[in-house]
mmCIF file of C-alpha atoms and ligand atoms in Angstrom:
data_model
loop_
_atom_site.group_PDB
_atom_site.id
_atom_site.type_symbol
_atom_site.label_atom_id
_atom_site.label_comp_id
_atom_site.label_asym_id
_atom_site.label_seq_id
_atom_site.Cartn_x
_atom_site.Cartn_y
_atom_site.Cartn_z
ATOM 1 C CA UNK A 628 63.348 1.473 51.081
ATOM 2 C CA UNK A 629 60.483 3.744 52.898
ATOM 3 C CA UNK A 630 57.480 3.747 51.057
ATOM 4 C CA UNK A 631 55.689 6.955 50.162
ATOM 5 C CA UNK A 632 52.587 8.465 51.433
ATOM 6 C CA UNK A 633 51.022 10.090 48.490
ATOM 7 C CA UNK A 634 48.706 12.636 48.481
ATOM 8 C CA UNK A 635 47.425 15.555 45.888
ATOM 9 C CA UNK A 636 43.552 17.133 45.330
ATOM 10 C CA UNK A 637 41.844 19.375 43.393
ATOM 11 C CA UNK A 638 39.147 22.166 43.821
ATOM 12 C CA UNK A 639 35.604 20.783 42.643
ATOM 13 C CA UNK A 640 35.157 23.588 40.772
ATOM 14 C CA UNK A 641 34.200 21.936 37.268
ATOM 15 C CA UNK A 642 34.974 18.928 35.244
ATOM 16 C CA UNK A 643 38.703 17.858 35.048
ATOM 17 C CA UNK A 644 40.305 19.012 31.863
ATOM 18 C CA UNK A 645 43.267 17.801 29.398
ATOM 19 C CA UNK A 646 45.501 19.741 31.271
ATOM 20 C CA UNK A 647 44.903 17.908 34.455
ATOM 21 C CA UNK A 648 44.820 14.622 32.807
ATOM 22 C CA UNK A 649 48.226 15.369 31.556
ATOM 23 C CA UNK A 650 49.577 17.571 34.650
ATOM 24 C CA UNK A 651 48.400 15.509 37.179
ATOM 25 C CA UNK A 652 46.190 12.427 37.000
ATOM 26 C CA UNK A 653 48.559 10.572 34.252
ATOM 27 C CA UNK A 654 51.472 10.429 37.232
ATOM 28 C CA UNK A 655 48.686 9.368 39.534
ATOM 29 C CA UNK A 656 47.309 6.454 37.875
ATOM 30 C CA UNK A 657 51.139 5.866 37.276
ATOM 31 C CA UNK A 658 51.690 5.806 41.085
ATOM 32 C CA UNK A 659 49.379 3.868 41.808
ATOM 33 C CA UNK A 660 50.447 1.276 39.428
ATOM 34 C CA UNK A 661 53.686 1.351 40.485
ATOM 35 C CA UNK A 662 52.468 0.362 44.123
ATOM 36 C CA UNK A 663 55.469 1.791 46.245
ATOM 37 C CA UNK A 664 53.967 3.516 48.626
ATOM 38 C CA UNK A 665 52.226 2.534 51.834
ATOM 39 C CA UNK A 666 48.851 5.127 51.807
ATOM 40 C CA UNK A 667 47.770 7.000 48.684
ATOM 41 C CA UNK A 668 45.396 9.721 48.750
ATOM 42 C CA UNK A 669 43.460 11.974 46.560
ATOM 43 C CA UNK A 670 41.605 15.395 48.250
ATOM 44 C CA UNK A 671 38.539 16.678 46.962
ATOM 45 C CA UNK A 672 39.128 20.044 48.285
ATOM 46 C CA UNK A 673 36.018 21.795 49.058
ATOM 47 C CA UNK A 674 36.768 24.003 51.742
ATOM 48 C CA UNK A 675 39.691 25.385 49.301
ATOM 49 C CA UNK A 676 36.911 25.999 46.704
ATOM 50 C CA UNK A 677 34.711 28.152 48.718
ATOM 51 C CA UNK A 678 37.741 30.446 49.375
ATOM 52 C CA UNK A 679 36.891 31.844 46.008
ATOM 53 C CA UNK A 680 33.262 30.478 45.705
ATOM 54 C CA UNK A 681 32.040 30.922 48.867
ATOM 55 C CA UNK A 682 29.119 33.100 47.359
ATOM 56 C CA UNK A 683 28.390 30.045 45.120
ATOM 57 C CA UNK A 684 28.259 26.738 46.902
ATOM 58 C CA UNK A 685 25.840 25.024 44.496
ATOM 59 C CA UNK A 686 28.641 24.949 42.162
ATOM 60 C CA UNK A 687 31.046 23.302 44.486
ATOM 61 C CA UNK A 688 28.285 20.596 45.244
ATOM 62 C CA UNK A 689 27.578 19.931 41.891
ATOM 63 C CA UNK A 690 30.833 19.053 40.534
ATOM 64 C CA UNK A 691 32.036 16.863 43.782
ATOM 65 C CA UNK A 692 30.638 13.890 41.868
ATOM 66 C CA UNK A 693 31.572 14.844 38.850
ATOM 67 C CA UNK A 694 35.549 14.957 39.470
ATOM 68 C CA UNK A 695 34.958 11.449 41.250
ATOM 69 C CA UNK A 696 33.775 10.230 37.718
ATOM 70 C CA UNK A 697 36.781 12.121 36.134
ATOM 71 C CA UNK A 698 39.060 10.518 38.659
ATOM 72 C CA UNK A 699 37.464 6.800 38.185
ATOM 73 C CA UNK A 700 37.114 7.074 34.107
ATOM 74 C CA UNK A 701 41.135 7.989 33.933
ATOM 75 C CA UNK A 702 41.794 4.615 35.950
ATOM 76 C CA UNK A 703 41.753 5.838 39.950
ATOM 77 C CA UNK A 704 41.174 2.728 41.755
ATOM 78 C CA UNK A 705 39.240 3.453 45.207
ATOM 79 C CA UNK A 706 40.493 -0.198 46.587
ATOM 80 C CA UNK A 707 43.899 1.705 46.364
ATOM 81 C CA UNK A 708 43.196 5.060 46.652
ATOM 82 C CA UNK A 709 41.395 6.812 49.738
ATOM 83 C CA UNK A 710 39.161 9.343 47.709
ATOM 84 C CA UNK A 711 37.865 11.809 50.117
ATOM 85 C CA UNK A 712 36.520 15.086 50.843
ATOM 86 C CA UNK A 713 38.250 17.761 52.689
ATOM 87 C CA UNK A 714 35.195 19.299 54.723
ATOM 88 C CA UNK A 715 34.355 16.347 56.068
ATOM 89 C CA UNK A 716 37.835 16.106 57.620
ATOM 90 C CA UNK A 717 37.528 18.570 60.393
ATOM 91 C CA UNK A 718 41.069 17.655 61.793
ATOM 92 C CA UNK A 719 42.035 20.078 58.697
ATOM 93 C CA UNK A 720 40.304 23.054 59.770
ATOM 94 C CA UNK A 721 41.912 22.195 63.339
ATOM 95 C CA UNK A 722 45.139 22.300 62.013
ATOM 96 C CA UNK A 723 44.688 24.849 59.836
ATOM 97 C CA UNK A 724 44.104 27.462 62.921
ATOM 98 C CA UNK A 725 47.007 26.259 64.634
ATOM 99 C CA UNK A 726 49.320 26.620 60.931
ATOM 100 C CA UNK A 727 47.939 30.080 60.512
ATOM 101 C CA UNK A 728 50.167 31.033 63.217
ATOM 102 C CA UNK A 729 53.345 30.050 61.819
ATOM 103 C CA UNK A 730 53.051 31.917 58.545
ATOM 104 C CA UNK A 731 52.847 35.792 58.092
ATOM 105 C CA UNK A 732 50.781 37.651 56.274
ATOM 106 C CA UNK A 733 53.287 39.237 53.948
ATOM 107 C CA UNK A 734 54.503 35.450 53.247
ATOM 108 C CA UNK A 735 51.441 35.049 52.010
ATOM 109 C CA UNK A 736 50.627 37.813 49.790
ATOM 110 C CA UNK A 737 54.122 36.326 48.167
ATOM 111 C CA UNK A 738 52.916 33.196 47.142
ATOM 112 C CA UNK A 739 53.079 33.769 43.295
ATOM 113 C CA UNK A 740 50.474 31.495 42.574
ATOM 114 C CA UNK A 741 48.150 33.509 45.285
ATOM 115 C CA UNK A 742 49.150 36.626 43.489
ATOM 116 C CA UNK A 743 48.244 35.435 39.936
ATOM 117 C CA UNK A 744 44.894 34.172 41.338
ATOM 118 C CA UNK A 745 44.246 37.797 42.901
ATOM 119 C CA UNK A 746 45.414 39.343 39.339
ATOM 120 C CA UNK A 747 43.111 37.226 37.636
ATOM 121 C CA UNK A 748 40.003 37.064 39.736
ATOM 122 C CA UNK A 749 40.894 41.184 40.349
ATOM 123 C CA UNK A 750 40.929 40.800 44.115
ATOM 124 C CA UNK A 751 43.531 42.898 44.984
ATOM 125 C CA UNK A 752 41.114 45.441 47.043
ATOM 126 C CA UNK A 753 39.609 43.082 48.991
ATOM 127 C CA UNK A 754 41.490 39.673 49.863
ATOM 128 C CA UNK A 755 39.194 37.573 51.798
ATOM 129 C CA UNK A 756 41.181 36.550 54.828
ATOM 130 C CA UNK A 757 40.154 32.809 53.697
ATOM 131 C CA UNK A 758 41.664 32.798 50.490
ATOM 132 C CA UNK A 759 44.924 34.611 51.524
ATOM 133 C CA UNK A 760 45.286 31.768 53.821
ATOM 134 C CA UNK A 761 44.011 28.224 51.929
ATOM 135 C CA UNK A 762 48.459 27.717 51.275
ATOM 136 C CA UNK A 763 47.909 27.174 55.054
ATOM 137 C CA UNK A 764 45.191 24.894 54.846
ATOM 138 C CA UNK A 765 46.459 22.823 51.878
ATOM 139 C CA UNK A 766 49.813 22.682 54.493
ATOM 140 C CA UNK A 767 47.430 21.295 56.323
ATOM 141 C CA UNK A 768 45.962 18.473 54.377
ATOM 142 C CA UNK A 769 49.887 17.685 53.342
ATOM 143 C CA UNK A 770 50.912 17.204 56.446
ATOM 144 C CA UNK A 771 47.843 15.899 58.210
ATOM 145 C CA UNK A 772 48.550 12.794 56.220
ATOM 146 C CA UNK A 773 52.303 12.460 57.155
ATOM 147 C CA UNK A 774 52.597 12.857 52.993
ATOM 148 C CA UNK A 775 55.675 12.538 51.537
ATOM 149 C CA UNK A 776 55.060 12.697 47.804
ATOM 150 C CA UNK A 777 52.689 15.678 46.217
ATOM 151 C CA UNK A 778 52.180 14.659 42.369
ATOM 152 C CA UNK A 779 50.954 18.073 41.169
ATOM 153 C CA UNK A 780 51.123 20.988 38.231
ATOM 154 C CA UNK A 781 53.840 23.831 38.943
ATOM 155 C CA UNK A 782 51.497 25.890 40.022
ATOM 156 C CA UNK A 783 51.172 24.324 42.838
ATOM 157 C CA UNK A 784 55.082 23.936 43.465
ATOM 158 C CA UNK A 785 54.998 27.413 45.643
ATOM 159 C CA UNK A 786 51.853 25.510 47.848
ATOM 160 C CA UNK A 787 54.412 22.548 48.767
ATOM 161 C CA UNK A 788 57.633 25.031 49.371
ATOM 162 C CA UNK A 789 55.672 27.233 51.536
ATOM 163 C CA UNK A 790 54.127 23.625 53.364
ATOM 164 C CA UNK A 791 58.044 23.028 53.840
ATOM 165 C CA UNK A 792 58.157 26.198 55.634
ATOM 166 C CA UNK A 793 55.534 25.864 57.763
ATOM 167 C CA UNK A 794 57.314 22.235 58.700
ATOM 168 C CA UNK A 795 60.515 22.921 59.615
ATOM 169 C CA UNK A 796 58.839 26.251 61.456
ATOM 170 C CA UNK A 797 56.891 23.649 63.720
ATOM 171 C CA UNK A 798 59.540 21.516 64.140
ATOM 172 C CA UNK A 799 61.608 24.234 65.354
ATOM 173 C CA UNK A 800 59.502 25.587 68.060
ATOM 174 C CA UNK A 801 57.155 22.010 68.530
ATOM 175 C CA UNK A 802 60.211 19.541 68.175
ATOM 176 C CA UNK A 803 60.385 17.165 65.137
ATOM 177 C CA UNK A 804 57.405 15.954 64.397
ATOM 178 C CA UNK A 805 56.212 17.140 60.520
ATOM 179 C CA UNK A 806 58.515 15.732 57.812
ATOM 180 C CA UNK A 807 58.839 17.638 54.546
ATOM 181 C CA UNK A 808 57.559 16.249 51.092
ATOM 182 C CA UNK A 809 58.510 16.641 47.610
ATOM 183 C CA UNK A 810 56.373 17.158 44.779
ATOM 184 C CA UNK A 811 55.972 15.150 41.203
ATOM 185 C CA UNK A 812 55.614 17.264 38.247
ATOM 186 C CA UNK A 813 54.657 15.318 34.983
ATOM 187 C CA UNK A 814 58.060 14.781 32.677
ATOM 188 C CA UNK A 815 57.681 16.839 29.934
ATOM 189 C CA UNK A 816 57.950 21.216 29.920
ATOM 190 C CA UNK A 817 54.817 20.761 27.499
ATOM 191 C CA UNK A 818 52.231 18.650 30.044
ATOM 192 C CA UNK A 819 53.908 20.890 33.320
ATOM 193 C CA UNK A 820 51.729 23.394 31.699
ATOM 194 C CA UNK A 821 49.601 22.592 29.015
ATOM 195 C CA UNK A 822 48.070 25.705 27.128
ATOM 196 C CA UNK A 823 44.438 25.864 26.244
ATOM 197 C CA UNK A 824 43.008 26.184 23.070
ATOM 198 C CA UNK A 825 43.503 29.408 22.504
ATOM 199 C CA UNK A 826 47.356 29.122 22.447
ATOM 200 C CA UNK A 827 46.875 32.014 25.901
ATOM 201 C CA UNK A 828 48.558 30.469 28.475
ATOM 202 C CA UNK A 829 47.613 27.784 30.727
ATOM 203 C CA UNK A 830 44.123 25.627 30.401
ATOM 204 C CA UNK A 831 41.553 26.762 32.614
ATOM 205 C CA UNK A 832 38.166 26.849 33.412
ATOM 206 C CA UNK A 833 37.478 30.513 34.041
ATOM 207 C CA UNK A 834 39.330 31.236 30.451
ATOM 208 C CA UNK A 835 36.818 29.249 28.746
ATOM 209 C CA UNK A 836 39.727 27.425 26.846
ATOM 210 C CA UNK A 837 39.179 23.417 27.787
ATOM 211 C CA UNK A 838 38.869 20.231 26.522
ATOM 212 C CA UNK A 839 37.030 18.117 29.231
ATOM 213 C CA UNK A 840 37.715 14.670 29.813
ATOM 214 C CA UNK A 841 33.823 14.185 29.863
ATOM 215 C CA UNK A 842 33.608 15.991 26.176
ATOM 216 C CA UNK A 843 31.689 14.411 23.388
ATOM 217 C CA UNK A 844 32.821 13.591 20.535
ATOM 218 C CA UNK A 845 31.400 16.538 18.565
ATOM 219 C CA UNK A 846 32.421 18.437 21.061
ATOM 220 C CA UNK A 847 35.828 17.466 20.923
ATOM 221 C CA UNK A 848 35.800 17.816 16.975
ATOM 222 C CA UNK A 849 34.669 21.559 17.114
ATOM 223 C CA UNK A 850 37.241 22.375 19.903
ATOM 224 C CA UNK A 851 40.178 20.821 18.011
ATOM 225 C CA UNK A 852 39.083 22.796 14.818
ATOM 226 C CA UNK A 853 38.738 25.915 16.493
ATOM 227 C CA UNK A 854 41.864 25.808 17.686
ATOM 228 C CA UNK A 855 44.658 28.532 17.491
ATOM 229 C CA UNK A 856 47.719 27.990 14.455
ATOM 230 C CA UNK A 857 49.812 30.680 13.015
ATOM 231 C CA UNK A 858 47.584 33.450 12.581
ATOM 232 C CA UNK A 859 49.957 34.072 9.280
ATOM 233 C CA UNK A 860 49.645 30.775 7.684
ATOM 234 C CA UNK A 861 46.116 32.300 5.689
ATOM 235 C CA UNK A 862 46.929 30.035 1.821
ATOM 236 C CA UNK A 863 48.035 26.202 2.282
ATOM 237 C CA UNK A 864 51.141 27.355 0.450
ATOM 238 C CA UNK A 865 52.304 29.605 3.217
ATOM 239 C CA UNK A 866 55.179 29.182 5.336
ATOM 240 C CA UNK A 867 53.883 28.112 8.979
ATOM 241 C CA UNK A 868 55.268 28.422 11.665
ATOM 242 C CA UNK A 869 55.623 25.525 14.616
ATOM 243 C CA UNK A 870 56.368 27.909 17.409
ATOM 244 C CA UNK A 871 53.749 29.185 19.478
ATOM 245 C CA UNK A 872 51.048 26.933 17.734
ATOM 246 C CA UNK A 873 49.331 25.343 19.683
ATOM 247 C CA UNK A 874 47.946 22.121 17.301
ATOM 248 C CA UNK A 875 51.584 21.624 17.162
ATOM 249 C CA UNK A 876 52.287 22.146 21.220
ATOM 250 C CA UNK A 877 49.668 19.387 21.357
ATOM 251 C CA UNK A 878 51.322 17.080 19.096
ATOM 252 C CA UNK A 879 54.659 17.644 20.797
ATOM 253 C CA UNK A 880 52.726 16.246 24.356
ATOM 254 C CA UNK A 881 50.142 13.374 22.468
ATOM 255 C CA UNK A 882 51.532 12.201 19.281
ATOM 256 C CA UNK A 883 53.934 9.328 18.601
ATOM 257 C CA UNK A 884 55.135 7.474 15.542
ATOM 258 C CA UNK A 885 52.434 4.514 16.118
ATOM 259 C CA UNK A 886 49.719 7.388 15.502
ATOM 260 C CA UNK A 887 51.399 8.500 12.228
ATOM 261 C CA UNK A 888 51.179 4.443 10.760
ATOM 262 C CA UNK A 889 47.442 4.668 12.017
ATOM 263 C CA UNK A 890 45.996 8.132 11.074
ATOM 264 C CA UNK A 891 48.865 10.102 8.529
ATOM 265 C CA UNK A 892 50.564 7.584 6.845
ATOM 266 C CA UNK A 893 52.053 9.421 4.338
ATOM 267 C CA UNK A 894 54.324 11.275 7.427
ATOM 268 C CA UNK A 895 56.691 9.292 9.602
ATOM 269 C CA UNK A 896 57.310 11.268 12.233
ATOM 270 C CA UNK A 897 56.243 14.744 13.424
ATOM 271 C CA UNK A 898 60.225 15.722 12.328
ATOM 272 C CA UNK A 899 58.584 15.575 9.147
ATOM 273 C CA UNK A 900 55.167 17.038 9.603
ATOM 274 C CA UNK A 901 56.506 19.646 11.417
ATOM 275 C CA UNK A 902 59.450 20.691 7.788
ATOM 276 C CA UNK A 903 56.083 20.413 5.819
ATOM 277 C CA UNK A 904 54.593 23.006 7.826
ATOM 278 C CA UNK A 905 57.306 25.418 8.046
ATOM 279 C CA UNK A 906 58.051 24.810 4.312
ATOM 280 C CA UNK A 907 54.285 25.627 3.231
ATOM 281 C CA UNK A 908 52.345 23.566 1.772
ATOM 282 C CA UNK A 909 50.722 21.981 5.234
ATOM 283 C CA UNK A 910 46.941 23.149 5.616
ATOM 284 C CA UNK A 911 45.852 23.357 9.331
ATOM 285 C CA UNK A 912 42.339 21.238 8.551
ATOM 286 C CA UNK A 913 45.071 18.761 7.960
ATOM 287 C CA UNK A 914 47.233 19.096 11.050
ATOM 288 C CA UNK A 915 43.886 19.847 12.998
ATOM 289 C CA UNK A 916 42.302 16.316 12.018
ATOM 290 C CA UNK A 917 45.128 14.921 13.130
ATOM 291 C CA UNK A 918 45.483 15.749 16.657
ATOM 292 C CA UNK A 919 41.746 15.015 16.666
ATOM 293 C CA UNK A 920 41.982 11.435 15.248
ATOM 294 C CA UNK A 921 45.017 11.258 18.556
ATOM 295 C CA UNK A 922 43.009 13.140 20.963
ATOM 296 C CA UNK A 923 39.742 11.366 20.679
ATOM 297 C CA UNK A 924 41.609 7.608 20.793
ATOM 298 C CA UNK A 925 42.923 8.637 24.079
ATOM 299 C CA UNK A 926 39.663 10.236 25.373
ATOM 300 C CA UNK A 927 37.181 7.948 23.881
ATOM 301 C CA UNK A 928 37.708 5.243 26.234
ATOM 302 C CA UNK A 929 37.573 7.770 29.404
ATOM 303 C CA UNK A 930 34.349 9.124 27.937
ATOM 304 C CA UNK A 931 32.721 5.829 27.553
ATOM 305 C CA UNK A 932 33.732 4.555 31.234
ATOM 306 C CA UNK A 933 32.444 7.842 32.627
ATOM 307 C CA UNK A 934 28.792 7.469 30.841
ATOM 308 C CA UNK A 935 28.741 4.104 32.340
ATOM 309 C CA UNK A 936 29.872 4.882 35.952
ATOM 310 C CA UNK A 937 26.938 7.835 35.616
ATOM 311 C CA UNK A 938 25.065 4.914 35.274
ATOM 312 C CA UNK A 939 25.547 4.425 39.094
ATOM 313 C CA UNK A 940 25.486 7.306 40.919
ATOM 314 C CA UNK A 941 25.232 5.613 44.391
ATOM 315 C CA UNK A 942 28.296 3.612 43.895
ATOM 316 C CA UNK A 943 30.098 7.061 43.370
ATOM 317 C CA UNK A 944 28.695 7.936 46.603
ATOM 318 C CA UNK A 945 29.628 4.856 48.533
ATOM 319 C CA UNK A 946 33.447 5.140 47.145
ATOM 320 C CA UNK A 947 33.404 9.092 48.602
ATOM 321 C CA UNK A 948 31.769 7.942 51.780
ATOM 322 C CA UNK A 949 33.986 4.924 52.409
ATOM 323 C CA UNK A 950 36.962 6.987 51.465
ATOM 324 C CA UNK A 951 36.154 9.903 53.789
ATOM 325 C CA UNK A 952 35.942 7.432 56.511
ATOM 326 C CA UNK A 953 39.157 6.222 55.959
ATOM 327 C CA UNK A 954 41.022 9.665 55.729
ATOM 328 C CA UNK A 955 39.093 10.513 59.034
ATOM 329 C CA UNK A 956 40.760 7.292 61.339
ATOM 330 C CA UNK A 957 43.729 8.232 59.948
ATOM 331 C CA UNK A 958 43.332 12.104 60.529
ATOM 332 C CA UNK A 959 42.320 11.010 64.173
ATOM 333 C CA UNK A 960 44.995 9.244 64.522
ATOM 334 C CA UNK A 961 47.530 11.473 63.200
ATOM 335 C CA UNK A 962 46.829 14.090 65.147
ATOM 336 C CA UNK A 963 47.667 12.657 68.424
ATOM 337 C CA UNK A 964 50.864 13.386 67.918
ATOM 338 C CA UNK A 965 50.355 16.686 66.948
ATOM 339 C CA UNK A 966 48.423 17.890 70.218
ATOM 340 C CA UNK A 967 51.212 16.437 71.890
ATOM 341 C CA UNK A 968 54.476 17.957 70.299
ATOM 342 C CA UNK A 969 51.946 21.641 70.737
ATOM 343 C CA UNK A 970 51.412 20.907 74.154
ATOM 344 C CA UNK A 971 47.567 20.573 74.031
ATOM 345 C CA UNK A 972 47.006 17.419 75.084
ATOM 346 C CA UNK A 973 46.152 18.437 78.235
ATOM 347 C CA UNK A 974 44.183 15.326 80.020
ATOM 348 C CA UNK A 975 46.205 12.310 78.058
HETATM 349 N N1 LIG B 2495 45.511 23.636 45.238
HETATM 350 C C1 LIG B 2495 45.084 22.481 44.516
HETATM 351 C C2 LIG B 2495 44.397 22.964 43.221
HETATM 352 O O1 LIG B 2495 44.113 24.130 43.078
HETATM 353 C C3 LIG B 2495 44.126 21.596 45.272
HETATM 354 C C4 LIG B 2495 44.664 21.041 46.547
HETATM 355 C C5 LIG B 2495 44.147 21.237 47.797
HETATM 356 C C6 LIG B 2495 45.800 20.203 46.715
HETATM 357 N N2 LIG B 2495 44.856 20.550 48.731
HETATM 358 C C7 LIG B 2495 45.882 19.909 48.106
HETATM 359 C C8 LIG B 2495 46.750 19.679 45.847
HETATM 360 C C9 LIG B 2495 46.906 19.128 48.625
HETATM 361 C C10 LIG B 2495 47.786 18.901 46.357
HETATM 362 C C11 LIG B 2495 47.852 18.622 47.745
HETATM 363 O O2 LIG B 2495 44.128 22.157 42.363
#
């Protein structure tokens, strides 16, 4: 069977959140573990940051180590995984410029997770050319790599179909020399989009609605408790209601039985937990200590091997230097073949 080349990233933008953990970096450790593939990478994707932060670099450069930490706490192993950063790669930006001509611009401004970012960030007056066109640069880093296997969110399902595009376009007019790739979305509806604390949609940094991987204790307590129910489940006695709440969304994607023996023994299952609620009776404190007790077992041990890998900042650096050094022989290499099939390979 032909082994995979894996690849995915993410935009150093902050700390990595729950909903990356369970979107994203669950099926990566997973991958990894599995060990059918013959390269796997993971993209720190600066360049695709400053499309949107370009007026703030210091942000970008501050969290570059930090998502390293995230990535090494969850169980990344850099002795199987080539960690590296995407500006340091300048194949990419090569191939970029040569991608941008295979794409229009109205294909672009259809990219529905381009548009929601415009919506959100209110951009729709004045598009910087650069962030109109990172779908063509993260094409870029796909392919670069020869990847075959993309384990991402849904939101970034429209990045790999329009990388598909841009493939078969190349092959068409260069000869075949891209192959496609597929992406990986994480099993369940509930972790392809995990909603943030405030029950609005997905989790995300610029809504203000995370729980970080790097989160204390406390802090995890106070977000848990904060979190939105039934806004008409006031009295204990009330009727609640399971839909649309999100302590129960979160249940639905962390709990199982083994946590009801340890931390609600007097519940089975969340069948049951769930008719208590919608029968009244059910306080949210309840419900809400819960999903803590759940939450904080699965992040405590993440939290405590991220305060020790602070410990050793250099060795963070080392694995992101080493890494980048990889990526870049194989970049080199890769894009031999590249010139060639465009027909700039002029003195070879
Ligand atoms: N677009 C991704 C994000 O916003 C980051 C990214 C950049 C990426 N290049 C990639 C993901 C290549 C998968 C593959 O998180």
């Amino acid at each position: 069977m032909k082994k995979e080349i894996i690849l995915t990233g993410d935009r150093p933008t902050g700390h990595l959140h729950l909903g990356h953990y369970v979107g994203s970096l669950i099926n990566r450790v997973k991958l990894q573990e599995e060990g059918n593939y013959d390269k796997m990478y993971v993209l720190i994707a600066d360049c695709q940051a400053l499309t949107d932060n370009f007026d703030n670099p210091t942000k970008i450069r501050e969290n570059l180590r930090e998502i390293v930490l995230d990535y090494l706490a969850v169980g990344i192993d850099p002795s199987k995984v080539t960690i590296f950063v995407q500006s340091m790669i300048p194949e990419l930006a090569e191939y970029t410029f040569y991608f941008m001509n295979l794409v229009t611009v109205s294909r672009l401004m259809r990219n529905p997770t381009v548009k929601n970012e415009l919506k959100e960030k209110n951009m729709d007056e004045s598009i910087p050319s650069g962030f109109l066109n990172y779908p063509v640069s993260q094409a870029a880093d796909i392919t670069l790599f020869n990847t075959t296997l993309v384990p991402a969110g849904v939101d970034q399902e429209p990045m790999i179909e329009q990388t598909n595009e841009i493939v078969r376009k190349f092959n068409s007019l260069y000869g075949e020399t891209l192959n496609e790739c597929k992406i990986l979305l994480p099993d369940s509806d509930i972790c392809k989009r995990l909603p943030g604390l405030d029950g609005n949609s997905k989790m995300s940094k610029s809504l203000g609605n995370c729980i970080y991987l790097s989160d204390t204790e406390d802090e995890l307590k106070r977000k848990v408790m904060s979190m939105y129910t039934d806004p008409n489940h006031i009295k204990i006695e009330d009727k609640g209601q399971i839909e649309g709440n999100t302590v129960f969304t979160y249940l639905d994607a962390f709990c199982n039985d083994e946590y009801f023996k340890k931390y609600l023994p007097e519940y089975h299952n969340l069948d049951e937990l769930k008719n208590h609620y919608r029968n009244g009776g059910l306080g949210d404190v309840k419900i809400k200590k819960f999903l803590f007790n759940i939450l904080n077992e699965i992040l405590t041990p993440i939290r405590e091997k991220r305060i020790e890998l602070s410990k050793d900042m250099s060795y963070i650096d080392k694995v992101i230097i080493e890494g980048t050094e990889k990526a870049r022989c194989d970049a080199i290499n890769n894009m031999k073949k590249f010139k060639h099939a465009m027909k700039i390979d002029y003195f070879e």
